Short mmCIF file of C-alpha atoms in Angstrom, two decimals:
data_model
loop_
_atom_site.label_atom_id
_atom_site.label_comp_id
_atom_site.label_asym_id
_atom_site.label_seq_id
_atom_site.Cartn_x
_atom_site.Cartn_y
_atom_site.Cartn_z
CA MET A 1 -24.55 -24.95 62.63
CA ALA A 2 -24.01 -21.23 62.34
CA TRP A 3 -25.33 -19.36 59.31
CA ASP A 4 -22.82 -18.39 56.60
CA ARG A 5 -22.76 -14.98 54.95
CA ASN A 6 -25.34 -15.93 52.34
CA GLN A 7 -27.65 -17.44 54.91
CA MET A 8 -27.42 -14.31 57.04
CA ALA A 9 -28.33 -12.26 53.97
CA ALA A 10 -31.19 -14.64 53.20
CA ARG A 11 -32.48 -14.22 56.75
CA ALA A 12 -32.38 -10.43 56.35
CA ALA A 13 -34.27 -10.80 53.06
CA LYS A 14 -37.19 -12.34 55.00
CA GLU A 15 -37.80 -8.85 56.39
CA LEU A 16 -38.47 -7.45 52.90
CA ARG A 17 -42.07 -6.63 51.98
CA ASP A 18 -43.68 -6.02 48.62
CA GLY A 19 -43.24 -2.40 47.57
CA TYR A 20 -40.38 -1.65 49.95
CA TYR A 21 -37.69 0.91 49.10
CA VAL A 22 -34.47 -0.41 50.60
CA ASN A 23 -30.89 0.71 51.09
CA LEU A 24 -28.23 -1.98 51.42
CA GLY A 25 -24.80 -1.39 52.93
CA ILE A 26 -21.52 -2.82 51.68
CA GLY A 27 -20.53 -6.45 52.41
CA ILE A 28 -23.05 -9.04 53.61
CA PRO A 29 -25.96 -6.54 53.27
CA THR A 30 -25.29 -6.33 49.51
CA LEU A 31 -26.03 -10.08 49.27
CA VAL A 32 -29.61 -9.40 50.39
CA ALA A 33 -30.29 -8.27 46.80
CA ASN A 34 -29.77 -11.86 45.59
CA ASN A 35 -32.43 -13.13 48.00
CA VAL A 36 -35.48 -11.02 47.14
CA PRO A 37 -38.44 -13.45 47.17
CA GLU A 38 -39.92 -14.26 43.79
CA GLY A 39 -42.85 -12.08 42.80
CA MET A 40 -41.96 -9.36 45.30
CA THR A 41 -41.15 -5.85 44.08
CA VAL A 42 -38.33 -4.29 46.07
CA THR A 43 -36.61 -1.11 44.88
CA LEU A 44 -33.00 -0.60 45.92
CA GLN A 45 -31.71 2.90 46.63
CA SER A 46 -28.12 4.05 46.16
CA GLU A 47 -27.02 7.05 48.27
CA ASN A 48 -25.17 8.77 45.44
CA GLY A 49 -28.50 9.33 43.69
CA MET A 50 -30.39 6.39 42.19
CA LEU A 51 -33.55 4.37 42.79
CA GLY A 52 -33.84 1.00 41.08
CA ILE A 53 -30.35 -0.53 41.14
CA GLY A 54 -29.92 -3.24 38.51
CA PRO A 55 -27.43 -6.12 38.51
CA PHE A 56 -23.74 -5.74 37.69
CA PRO A 57 -23.43 -4.87 33.97
CA TYR A 58 -22.25 -7.18 31.20
CA PRO A 59 -18.58 -6.50 30.44
CA ASP A 60 -19.43 -4.55 27.26
CA GLU A 61 -22.04 -2.41 29.07
CA VAL A 62 -19.82 -1.03 31.83
CA ASP A 63 -20.51 2.70 32.22
CA ALA A 64 -18.28 5.00 34.31
CA ASP A 65 -21.31 7.26 34.92
CA LEU A 66 -23.29 4.45 36.51
CA ILE A 67 -22.00 3.30 39.90
CA ASN A 68 -23.41 2.39 43.31
CA ALA A 69 -22.48 3.92 46.66
CA GLY A 70 -19.63 1.38 46.91
CA LYS A 71 -18.28 2.85 43.63
CA GLN A 72 -18.89 -0.43 41.80
CA THR A 73 -20.25 -0.39 38.26
CA ILE A 74 -23.93 -1.39 38.08
CA SER A 75 -26.78 -1.34 35.56
CA GLU A 76 -30.15 0.39 35.41
CA LEU A 77 -33.68 -1.04 35.23
CA PRO A 78 -36.70 0.18 33.24
CA GLN A 79 -38.07 1.84 36.41
CA THR A 80 -34.75 3.46 37.46
CA SER A 81 -34.58 7.14 38.34
CA TYR A 82 -31.58 9.37 39.01
CA PHE A 83 -31.30 12.41 41.25
CA SER A 84 -28.75 14.48 43.15
CA SER A 85 -27.09 13.44 46.41
CA SER A 86 -29.06 16.16 48.21
CA ASP A 87 -32.35 14.70 46.92
CA SER A 88 -31.09 11.23 47.78
CA PHE A 89 -30.51 12.15 51.41
CA ALA A 90 -33.75 14.11 51.58
CA MET A 91 -35.34 10.71 50.84
CA ILE A 92 -33.25 9.02 53.51
CA ARG A 93 -33.45 11.70 56.20
CA GLY A 94 -37.11 12.33 55.47
CA GLY A 95 -38.10 8.79 56.42
CA HIS A 96 -39.15 7.71 52.93
CA ILE A 97 -36.90 4.63 52.83
CA ASP A 98 -38.55 1.61 54.44
CA LEU A 99 -35.53 -0.45 55.41
CA ALA A 100 -31.74 -0.29 55.57
CA VAL A 101 -29.51 -3.31 56.10
CA LEU A 102 -26.07 -2.36 57.38
CA GLY A 103 -22.93 -4.00 58.71
CA GLY A 104 -21.82 -3.42 62.29
CA MET A 105 -18.75 -3.51 64.49
CA GLU A 106 -20.71 -3.18 67.77
CA VAL A 107 -24.35 -2.86 68.80
CA SER A 108 -25.32 -1.94 72.34
CA GLN A 109 -28.28 -3.35 74.28
CA ASP A 110 -29.96 0.06 73.87
CA GLY A 111 -29.66 -0.13 70.08
CA ASP A 112 -26.63 2.13 69.61
CA LEU A 113 -24.59 1.25 66.52
CA ALA A 114 -20.84 1.65 65.94
CA ASN A 115 -19.68 0.82 62.43
CA TRP A 116 -17.53 3.62 61.03
CA MET A 117 -14.35 4.15 62.98
CA VAL A 118 -11.66 2.41 65.03
CA PRO A 119 -9.59 5.00 66.92
CA GLY A 120 -5.88 4.67 66.24
CA LYS A 121 -6.46 3.17 62.81
CA MET A 122 -6.80 5.13 59.58
CA ILE A 123 -10.19 6.80 59.61
CA LYS A 124 -11.97 6.58 56.28
CA GLY A 125 -15.15 8.41 57.24
CA MET A 126 -18.77 7.59 57.91
CA GLY A 127 -20.07 8.04 54.37
CA GLY A 128 -23.87 7.92 54.50
CA ALA A 129 -24.21 5.55 57.47
CA MET A 130 -25.11 8.23 60.05
CA ASP A 131 -27.79 9.65 57.75
CA LEU A 132 -29.26 6.20 57.10
CA VAL A 133 -29.57 5.22 60.76
CA ALA A 134 -31.08 8.62 61.60
CA GLY A 135 -33.69 8.61 58.88
CA VAL A 136 -34.66 5.15 57.62
CA LYS A 137 -37.80 3.60 59.15
CA LYS A 138 -36.25 0.24 60.07
CA ILE A 139 -32.57 -0.58 60.64
CA ILE A 140 -31.27 -4.15 60.48
CA VAL A 141 -27.64 -4.79 61.42
CA VAL A 142 -26.06 -7.92 59.99
CA MET A 143 -22.78 -8.90 61.65
CA GLU A 144 -20.76 -11.83 62.98
CA HIS A 145 -21.81 -12.62 66.54
CA VAL A 146 -18.26 -12.24 67.87
CA SER A 147 -15.16 -10.43 66.60
CA LYS A 148 -12.14 -12.18 65.07
CA ASN A 149 -10.70 -12.29 68.61
CA GLY A 150 -13.86 -13.93 69.90
CA ASP A 151 -15.13 -10.82 71.68
CA PRO A 152 -18.91 -10.29 71.80
CA LYS A 153 -20.19 -7.57 69.46
CA PHE A 154 -23.66 -7.24 71.03
CA ILE A 155 -22.60 -5.58 74.26
CA PRO A 156 -23.92 -3.44 77.14
CA GLU A 157 -22.40 -0.24 75.77
CA CYS A 158 -20.43 0.46 72.58
CA THR A 159 -16.70 1.08 73.07
CA LEU A 160 -16.19 2.47 69.54
CA PRO A 161 -17.39 5.89 68.33
CA LEU A 162 -21.09 5.76 67.54
CA THR A 163 -22.76 5.91 64.16
CA GLY A 164 -26.12 6.47 65.82
CA LYS A 165 -27.73 6.34 69.24
CA ASN A 166 -30.73 4.07 69.85
CA VAL A 167 -31.25 3.34 66.14
CA VAL A 168 -31.11 -0.46 65.62
CA ASP A 169 -34.35 -2.47 65.28
CA MET A 170 -33.01 -5.93 64.48
CA ILE A 171 -29.66 -7.74 64.72
CA ILE A 172 -28.91 -10.76 62.54
CA THR A 173 -25.71 -12.62 63.42
CA ASP A 174 -24.34 -15.96 62.27
CA LEU A 175 -25.90 -17.49 65.40
CA CYS A 176 -29.28 -15.84 65.88
CA VAL A 177 -31.71 -12.97 65.44
CA PHE A 178 -32.55 -10.28 68.01
CA GLN A 179 -35.46 -7.93 67.52
CA ARG A 180 -37.29 -5.21 69.39
CA PRO A 181 -40.71 -3.75 68.60
CA ASP A 182 -39.76 -0.15 69.37
CA HIS A 183 -36.83 1.92 70.60
CA ASP A 184 -37.92 1.81 74.26
CA SER A 185 -38.03 -1.99 74.50
CA PRO A 186 -35.16 -4.44 75.09
CA PHE A 187 -34.00 -6.77 72.32
CA LYS A 188 -35.53 -10.22 72.30
CA LEU A 189 -33.87 -13.37 71.01
CA ILE A 190 -36.41 -14.53 68.42
CA GLU A 191 -34.57 -17.11 66.34
CA LEU A 192 -31.56 -19.43 66.45
CA ALA A 193 -29.48 -20.74 63.55
CA PRO A 194 -29.79 -24.53 63.12
CA ASP A 195 -28.21 -26.45 66.04
CA VAL A 196 -27.28 -23.23 67.85
CA THR A 197 -28.55 -23.16 71.43
CA ALA A 198 -29.75 -20.23 73.49
CA GLU A 199 -27.01 -21.14 75.92
CA GLU A 200 -24.33 -20.66 73.26
CA VAL A 201 -25.86 -17.27 72.39
CA ARG A 202 -25.90 -16.27 76.06
CA SER A 203 -22.25 -17.31 76.47
CA LYS A 204 -21.19 -15.14 73.51
CA THR A 205 -23.30 -12.09 74.35
CA THR A 206 -22.65 -9.54 77.09
CA ALA A 207 -25.64 -7.32 76.23
CA SER A 208 -28.79 -8.01 78.20
CA PHE A 209 -31.72 -9.29 76.14
CA VAL A 210 -34.96 -11.12 76.79
CA GLU A 211 -35.76 -14.63 75.62
CA MET B 1 -22.89 37.61 28.15
CA GLN B 2 -20.39 35.06 26.96
CA LYS B 3 -20.15 32.10 29.35
CA ILE B 4 -18.10 29.79 27.18
CA TYR B 5 -14.36 29.78 27.75
CA PRO B 6 -11.73 28.08 25.59
CA ASN B 7 -10.27 25.93 28.38
CA ALA B 8 -10.20 25.36 32.14
CA GLU B 9 -7.29 27.75 32.81
CA ALA B 10 -9.12 30.59 31.07
CA ALA B 11 -12.37 29.75 32.87
CA LEU B 12 -10.71 30.04 36.30
CA GLU B 13 -8.80 33.24 35.54
CA GLY B 14 -9.34 35.93 38.16
CA LEU B 15 -11.29 33.63 40.47
CA LEU B 16 -8.52 32.00 42.48
CA PHE B 17 -6.84 33.14 45.67
CA ASP B 18 -4.86 31.41 48.41
CA GLY B 19 -6.96 30.22 51.36
CA MET B 20 -10.20 30.08 49.38
CA THR B 21 -13.01 27.55 49.87
CA ILE B 22 -14.06 25.40 46.92
CA ALA B 23 -17.10 23.13 46.62
CA ALA B 24 -16.42 20.28 44.20
CA GLY B 25 -18.89 17.86 42.59
CA GLY B 26 -18.38 14.14 42.06
CA PHE B 27 -18.76 10.88 43.95
CA GLY B 28 -15.56 8.85 44.04
CA LEU B 29 -14.21 9.36 40.52
CA CYS B 30 -17.72 9.51 39.01
CA GLY B 31 -18.64 12.93 37.63
CA ILE B 32 -15.56 14.76 38.90
CA PRO B 33 -14.48 18.03 37.26
CA GLU B 34 -11.22 16.61 35.89
CA ARG B 35 -10.19 19.54 33.69
CA LEU B 36 -10.85 22.14 36.38
CA ILE B 37 -8.90 20.11 38.97
CA ASP B 38 -5.95 19.96 36.54
CA ALA B 39 -6.19 23.72 36.08
CA LEU B 40 -6.20 24.26 39.86
CA VAL B 41 -3.02 22.17 40.08
CA ALA B 42 -1.41 24.23 37.30
CA SER B 43 -2.46 27.52 38.92
CA GLY B 44 -0.48 26.79 42.09
CA VAL B 45 -3.24 28.25 44.30
CA ARG B 46 -2.63 27.15 47.90
CA ASP B 47 -4.15 26.57 51.35
CA LEU B 48 -7.43 25.46 49.86
CA THR B 49 -10.41 24.28 51.88
CA ILE B 50 -12.29 21.82 49.70
CA ALA B 51 -15.80 20.55 50.37
CA SER B 52 -16.17 17.33 48.40
CA ASN B 53 -17.72 14.00 49.30
CA ASN B 54 -14.43 12.21 48.60
CA ALA B 55 -10.81 13.23 48.14
CA GLY B 56 -10.07 11.33 44.95
CA ILE B 57 -7.59 8.48 44.90
CA ASP B 58 -3.81 8.63 44.49
CA ASN B 59 -3.05 10.76 41.43
CA GLU B 60 -6.68 10.92 40.33
CA GLY B 61 -9.27 13.59 40.94
CA LEU B 62 -8.62 15.71 44.03
CA GLY B 63 -5.76 13.33 44.82
CA LYS B 64 -3.73 15.44 42.36
CA LEU B 65 -4.21 18.56 44.50
CA LEU B 66 -3.24 16.62 47.62
CA ARG B 67 -0.04 15.41 46.02
CA THR B 68 1.01 19.00 45.28
CA ARG B 69 0.14 19.98 48.87
CA GLN B 70 -2.28 22.70 47.78
CA VAL B 71 -5.03 21.56 50.15
CA LYS B 72 -5.15 22.76 53.75
CA LYS B 73 -8.45 21.20 54.73
CA MET B 74 -10.95 18.69 53.36
CA ILE B 75 -14.63 18.59 54.32
CA SER B 76 -15.65 15.06 53.28
CA SER B 77 -17.69 12.02 54.27
CA TYR B 78 -15.39 9.29 53.00
CA VAL B 79 -11.70 9.42 52.15
CA GLY B 80 -10.60 5.78 51.77
CA GLU B 81 -8.53 4.49 48.88
CA ASN B 82 -5.97 7.30 49.04
CA LYS B 83 -2.47 6.62 50.40
CA GLU B 84 -1.13 10.17 50.05
CA PHE B 85 -4.19 11.48 51.85
CA GLU B 86 -3.59 8.99 54.65
CA ARG B 87 0.07 9.98 54.95
CA GLN B 88 -0.64 13.73 55.12
CA TYR B 89 -3.53 13.22 57.51
CA LEU B 90 -1.59 11.01 59.92
CA ALA B 91 1.38 13.40 59.75
CA GLY B 92 -0.91 16.27 60.73
CA GLU B 93 -0.25 18.12 57.46
CA LEU B 94 -3.85 17.97 56.32
CA GLU B 95 -6.92 18.97 58.28
CA VAL B 96 -10.06 16.87 57.80
CA GLU B 97 -13.61 17.64 58.84
CA PHE B 98 -15.64 14.44 58.56
CA CYS B 99 -19.19 15.28 57.66
CA PRO B 100 -21.97 12.71 57.13
CA GLN B 101 -22.72 12.37 53.43
CA GLY B 102 -26.30 13.59 53.58
CA THR B 103 -25.38 16.43 55.90
CA LEU B 104 -22.64 17.49 53.47
CA ALA B 105 -25.02 17.44 50.50
CA GLU B 106 -27.57 19.46 52.47
CA ARG B 107 -24.93 21.90 53.74
CA MET B 108 -24.07 22.67 50.12
CA ARG B 109 -27.71 22.87 49.07
CA ALA B 110 -28.62 25.08 52.05
CA GLY B 111 -25.62 27.37 51.54
CA GLY B 112 -26.65 27.91 47.95
CA ALA B 113 -30.29 28.44 48.91
CA GLY B 114 -29.58 31.23 51.40
CA ILE B 115 -30.04 29.01 54.44
CA PRO B 116 -27.14 29.56 56.86
CA GLY B 117 -28.00 26.61 59.10
CA PHE B 118 -30.45 23.77 59.54
CA TYR B 119 -31.33 21.12 62.13
CA THR B 120 -30.88 17.44 61.41
CA LYS B 121 -31.18 14.18 63.31
CA THR B 122 -28.08 12.82 61.56
CA GLY B 123 -25.18 12.50 64.00
CA VAL B 124 -27.12 13.15 67.21
CA GLY B 125 -25.28 11.50 70.11
CA THR B 126 -22.10 10.94 68.04
CA GLN B 127 -18.76 12.73 67.63
CA VAL B 128 -20.35 14.73 64.82
CA ALA B 129 -22.59 16.48 67.36
CA GLU B 130 -19.70 17.71 69.51
CA GLY B 131 -19.78 21.48 69.93
CA LYS B 132 -23.04 21.83 68.00
CA GLU B 133 -26.31 23.28 69.26
CA VAL B 134 -28.93 20.63 70.09
CA LYS B 135 -32.59 21.51 69.80
CA ASN B 136 -35.60 19.37 70.58
CA PHE B 137 -38.49 19.34 68.11
CA ASP B 138 -41.59 17.28 68.90
CA GLY B 139 -39.71 15.18 71.45
CA GLU B 140 -36.67 14.41 69.30
CA ASP B 141 -33.19 15.93 69.37
CA TYR B 142 -31.65 17.57 66.31
CA ILE B 143 -28.26 19.23 65.82
CA LEU B 144 -27.54 22.51 64.08
CA GLU B 145 -25.43 22.21 60.92
CA ARG B 146 -24.13 25.15 58.90
CA GLY B 147 -24.75 25.77 55.23
CA ILE B 148 -21.62 25.94 53.08
CA ARG B 149 -21.18 29.07 51.00
CA ALA B 150 -18.05 28.41 48.95
CA ASP B 151 -15.97 31.00 47.12
CA LEU B 152 -16.03 28.82 44.02
CA SER B 153 -17.86 25.73 42.79
CA ILE B 154 -16.33 23.38 40.26
CA ILE B 155 -18.62 20.81 38.67
CA LYS B 156 -18.86 18.37 35.78
CA GLY B 157 -21.99 17.95 33.65
CA TRP B 158 -22.88 15.93 30.58
CA LYS B 159 -24.32 18.57 28.24
CA ALA B 160 -24.93 22.27 28.55
CA ASP B 161 -26.44 24.73 26.12
CA GLU B 162 -24.64 27.98 25.30
CA SER B 163 -26.64 29.84 27.96
CA GLY B 164 -25.46 27.43 30.69
CA ASN B 165 -28.54 25.23 31.13
CA LEU B 166 -27.04 21.91 32.09
CA VAL B 167 -27.93 18.24 32.28
CA PHE B 168 -26.12 15.44 34.05
CA ARG B 169 -25.90 11.79 33.09
CA LYS B 170 -26.95 8.87 35.33
CA THR B 171 -25.21 8.74 38.75
CA ALA B 172 -22.68 11.36 37.66
CA ARG B 173 -25.18 13.96 38.91
CA ASN B 174 -24.44 13.13 42.58
CA PHE B 175 -22.87 16.11 44.42
CA ASN B 176 -22.52 18.20 41.26
CA GLN B 177 -25.95 19.73 41.63
CA PRO B 178 -25.72 20.88 45.26
CA ALA B 179 -22.05 21.87 44.81
CA ALA B 180 -22.99 24.06 41.83
CA THR B 181 -25.38 26.12 43.92
CA SER B 182 -23.06 26.37 46.94
CA GLY B 183 -20.47 28.64 45.35
CA LYS B 184 -20.53 32.41 44.90
CA ILE B 185 -19.50 31.54 41.36
CA CYS B 186 -19.76 28.19 39.60
CA VAL B 187 -17.53 27.02 36.79
CA ALA B 188 -18.82 23.97 34.92
CA GLU B 189 -17.15 21.60 32.52
CA VAL B 190 -19.25 19.41 30.26
CA GLU B 191 -18.74 16.75 27.63
CA GLU B 192 -20.61 18.72 25.00
CA ILE B 193 -21.87 22.29 24.55
CA VAL B 194 -25.00 22.38 22.40
CA PRO B 195 -26.90 25.30 20.83
CA VAL B 196 -29.56 27.10 22.85
CA GLY B 197 -32.90 25.42 22.18
CA SER B 198 -31.59 21.91 21.81
CA LEU B 199 -32.16 20.87 25.42
CA GLU B 200 -35.75 20.24 26.54
CA PRO B 201 -36.64 23.05 29.03
CA ASP B 202 -38.61 20.58 31.16
CA CYS B 203 -35.55 18.34 31.51
CA ILE B 204 -32.88 20.82 32.67
CA HIS B 205 -31.18 19.59 35.85
CA LEU B 206 -29.25 22.78 36.61
CA PRO B 207 -30.73 26.07 35.34
CA SER B 208 -28.30 28.47 33.65
CA ILE B 209 -28.38 31.00 36.49
CA TYR B 210 -25.98 28.81 38.46
CA VAL B 211 -23.46 28.30 35.64
CA LYS B 212 -21.34 31.43 35.27
CA ARG B 213 -18.52 29.99 33.20
CA LEU B 214 -18.50 26.94 30.99
CA ILE B 215 -16.01 24.83 29.11
CA SER B 216 -16.16 21.73 26.98
CA GLY B 217 -13.66 19.29 28.48
CA ALA B 218 -13.99 16.50 25.93
CA PRO B 219 -12.61 14.00 25.25
CA TYR B 220 -12.99 12.38 28.67
CA ASP B 221 -11.15 9.30 29.80
CA LYS B 222 -13.51 8.45 32.65
CA LYS B 223 -11.90 6.41 35.38
CA ILE B 224 -13.71 3.61 37.26
CA GLU B 225 -12.73 2.70 40.81
CA PHE B 226 -14.22 -0.81 40.93
CA THR B 227 -15.29 -2.50 37.71
CA THR B 228 -17.81 -5.20 38.59
CA THR B 229 -19.53 -7.25 35.87
CA ARG B 230 -21.62 -10.38 35.34
CA GLU B 231 -21.23 -13.10 32.74
CA ARG B 232 -23.34 -13.04 29.58
CA THR B 233 -24.39 -16.60 30.20
CA ALA B 234 -25.60 -15.94 33.72
CA ALA B 235 -29.33 -16.08 34.35
#
C-alpha cells in the first residue's frame, strides 16, 4: 500500500537529526514538523526571517507581524530569533541550514529539480526555492511518484524549467525512497512502501537508478 | 535636521518622478509601507519600476499601484494571489523580472552597501542565469547578479526615535531592512515615534543614517493573508 501524505512526511522526518536547522517547503513538507521524534531538538527556519517556528497560534494570539514563508500566521518559541530577509538568505546560501524538504514537479536522474513553473500557465515565481537548493547542505524532495495523468515524475531529464541543477540528495514518493551519497553518484532505490514492489517502481519510473 | 513629516504625502514631496525605481519593504502583506503606497497612488507618479519581494494582492499593498496602472515593471520573487497582476502580465502591459528571493534581498543589500555586483550559486543552470556572466570559484559555477540602487526606498518599521533610529517587530522586518539601504533616499513609516534616548542603542535594527524622512502612520489595520490557528484544547 502506497504511503499517504502524512506517511511521506513521517518518512522524511526520519532524516532529521538532533540539533538540525531545517527549512520546510509548503504542502507535504510542512507536515514534517508534526513528525519530529520525541526528545530531538530541531529548529525550523522561515525564509522571511525567523529561526524557531512555533505552532499555529491560538485564535486570540494571532499576530499580523508573525507569519511564515507561506504567509500563514504562526507563533514564536522561547528560543526564536528574528532577522532580515538578507540575513535569512545569507544563512541559506552560506550553507548553514542542514536540511531542506521541498515539493517537486519533476526530478531528473542527475538530481535536477523543477518545481516552480509550468510554461503557458500563470507564473507565480520561484520564491526562495532556487536559493534553498543552491545553498542548503541536504535537499529532500517529497512528491507523488506519478503526476495526476499517471506520468512518471522521476525522469531522465526535466521537461519543465529548472529550479536547480544537480541539487537533489533524496526523493521520497508515495511508493519508495531514492537516495544518493553524493552529487556524482546515481540514485539508489533504498526503501519501498508496504506492499509496493520494485517492479511497480520500475514500471512507473523512467529515470535510471540502481537497486 | 528635522526628519519627521506630518504625513506620507508631505514625506514624499519632491522625491517622485516618472520612470523612477523604488525599493519597497514587506513580505506578502506583512510589514508593508501602507501609508507610503497610498501616497504614491495619490501622487499619480507613473512608469515605476518596483523592487519588492511580492506585488501585494488585489487592492492591498502594491496591488493598489497595479490597479491604477502606475507600475511599468516589477522585480519580484513571488507574485501569486493577485488577479489584476495576472491580467496585466498576461496582456503584456506589465513587465516582470523574476528574481530568486535570496538574490533579491542580497541585490538590495549589496546596492546599499556600494557593491555593484556579486556572484551567487543561486539560479546556476536555470532560466535565471540566462545572459549572466558565469564564473568558476574553487570548482563550482556562480552567476553574476547586480546590486539594486533604487531612487527611493519605502519601508515600514515598528518604532523609531526622533533621529530615525528604527526597530522592526517580529517577521515584519523581512525585506524592510535591505530595502531601506538600497535607496538613494529612504522614507520610513512607523507605528510610533518615540523620543531620542528611549530605544536601547544596542538593539537598533536600522541606524538613523538610512532613515531620511519619517512619519507615524498609526493607527494600522494590519491585513493577514492566511489566518491559521490551533484549538485551545489541542495538545
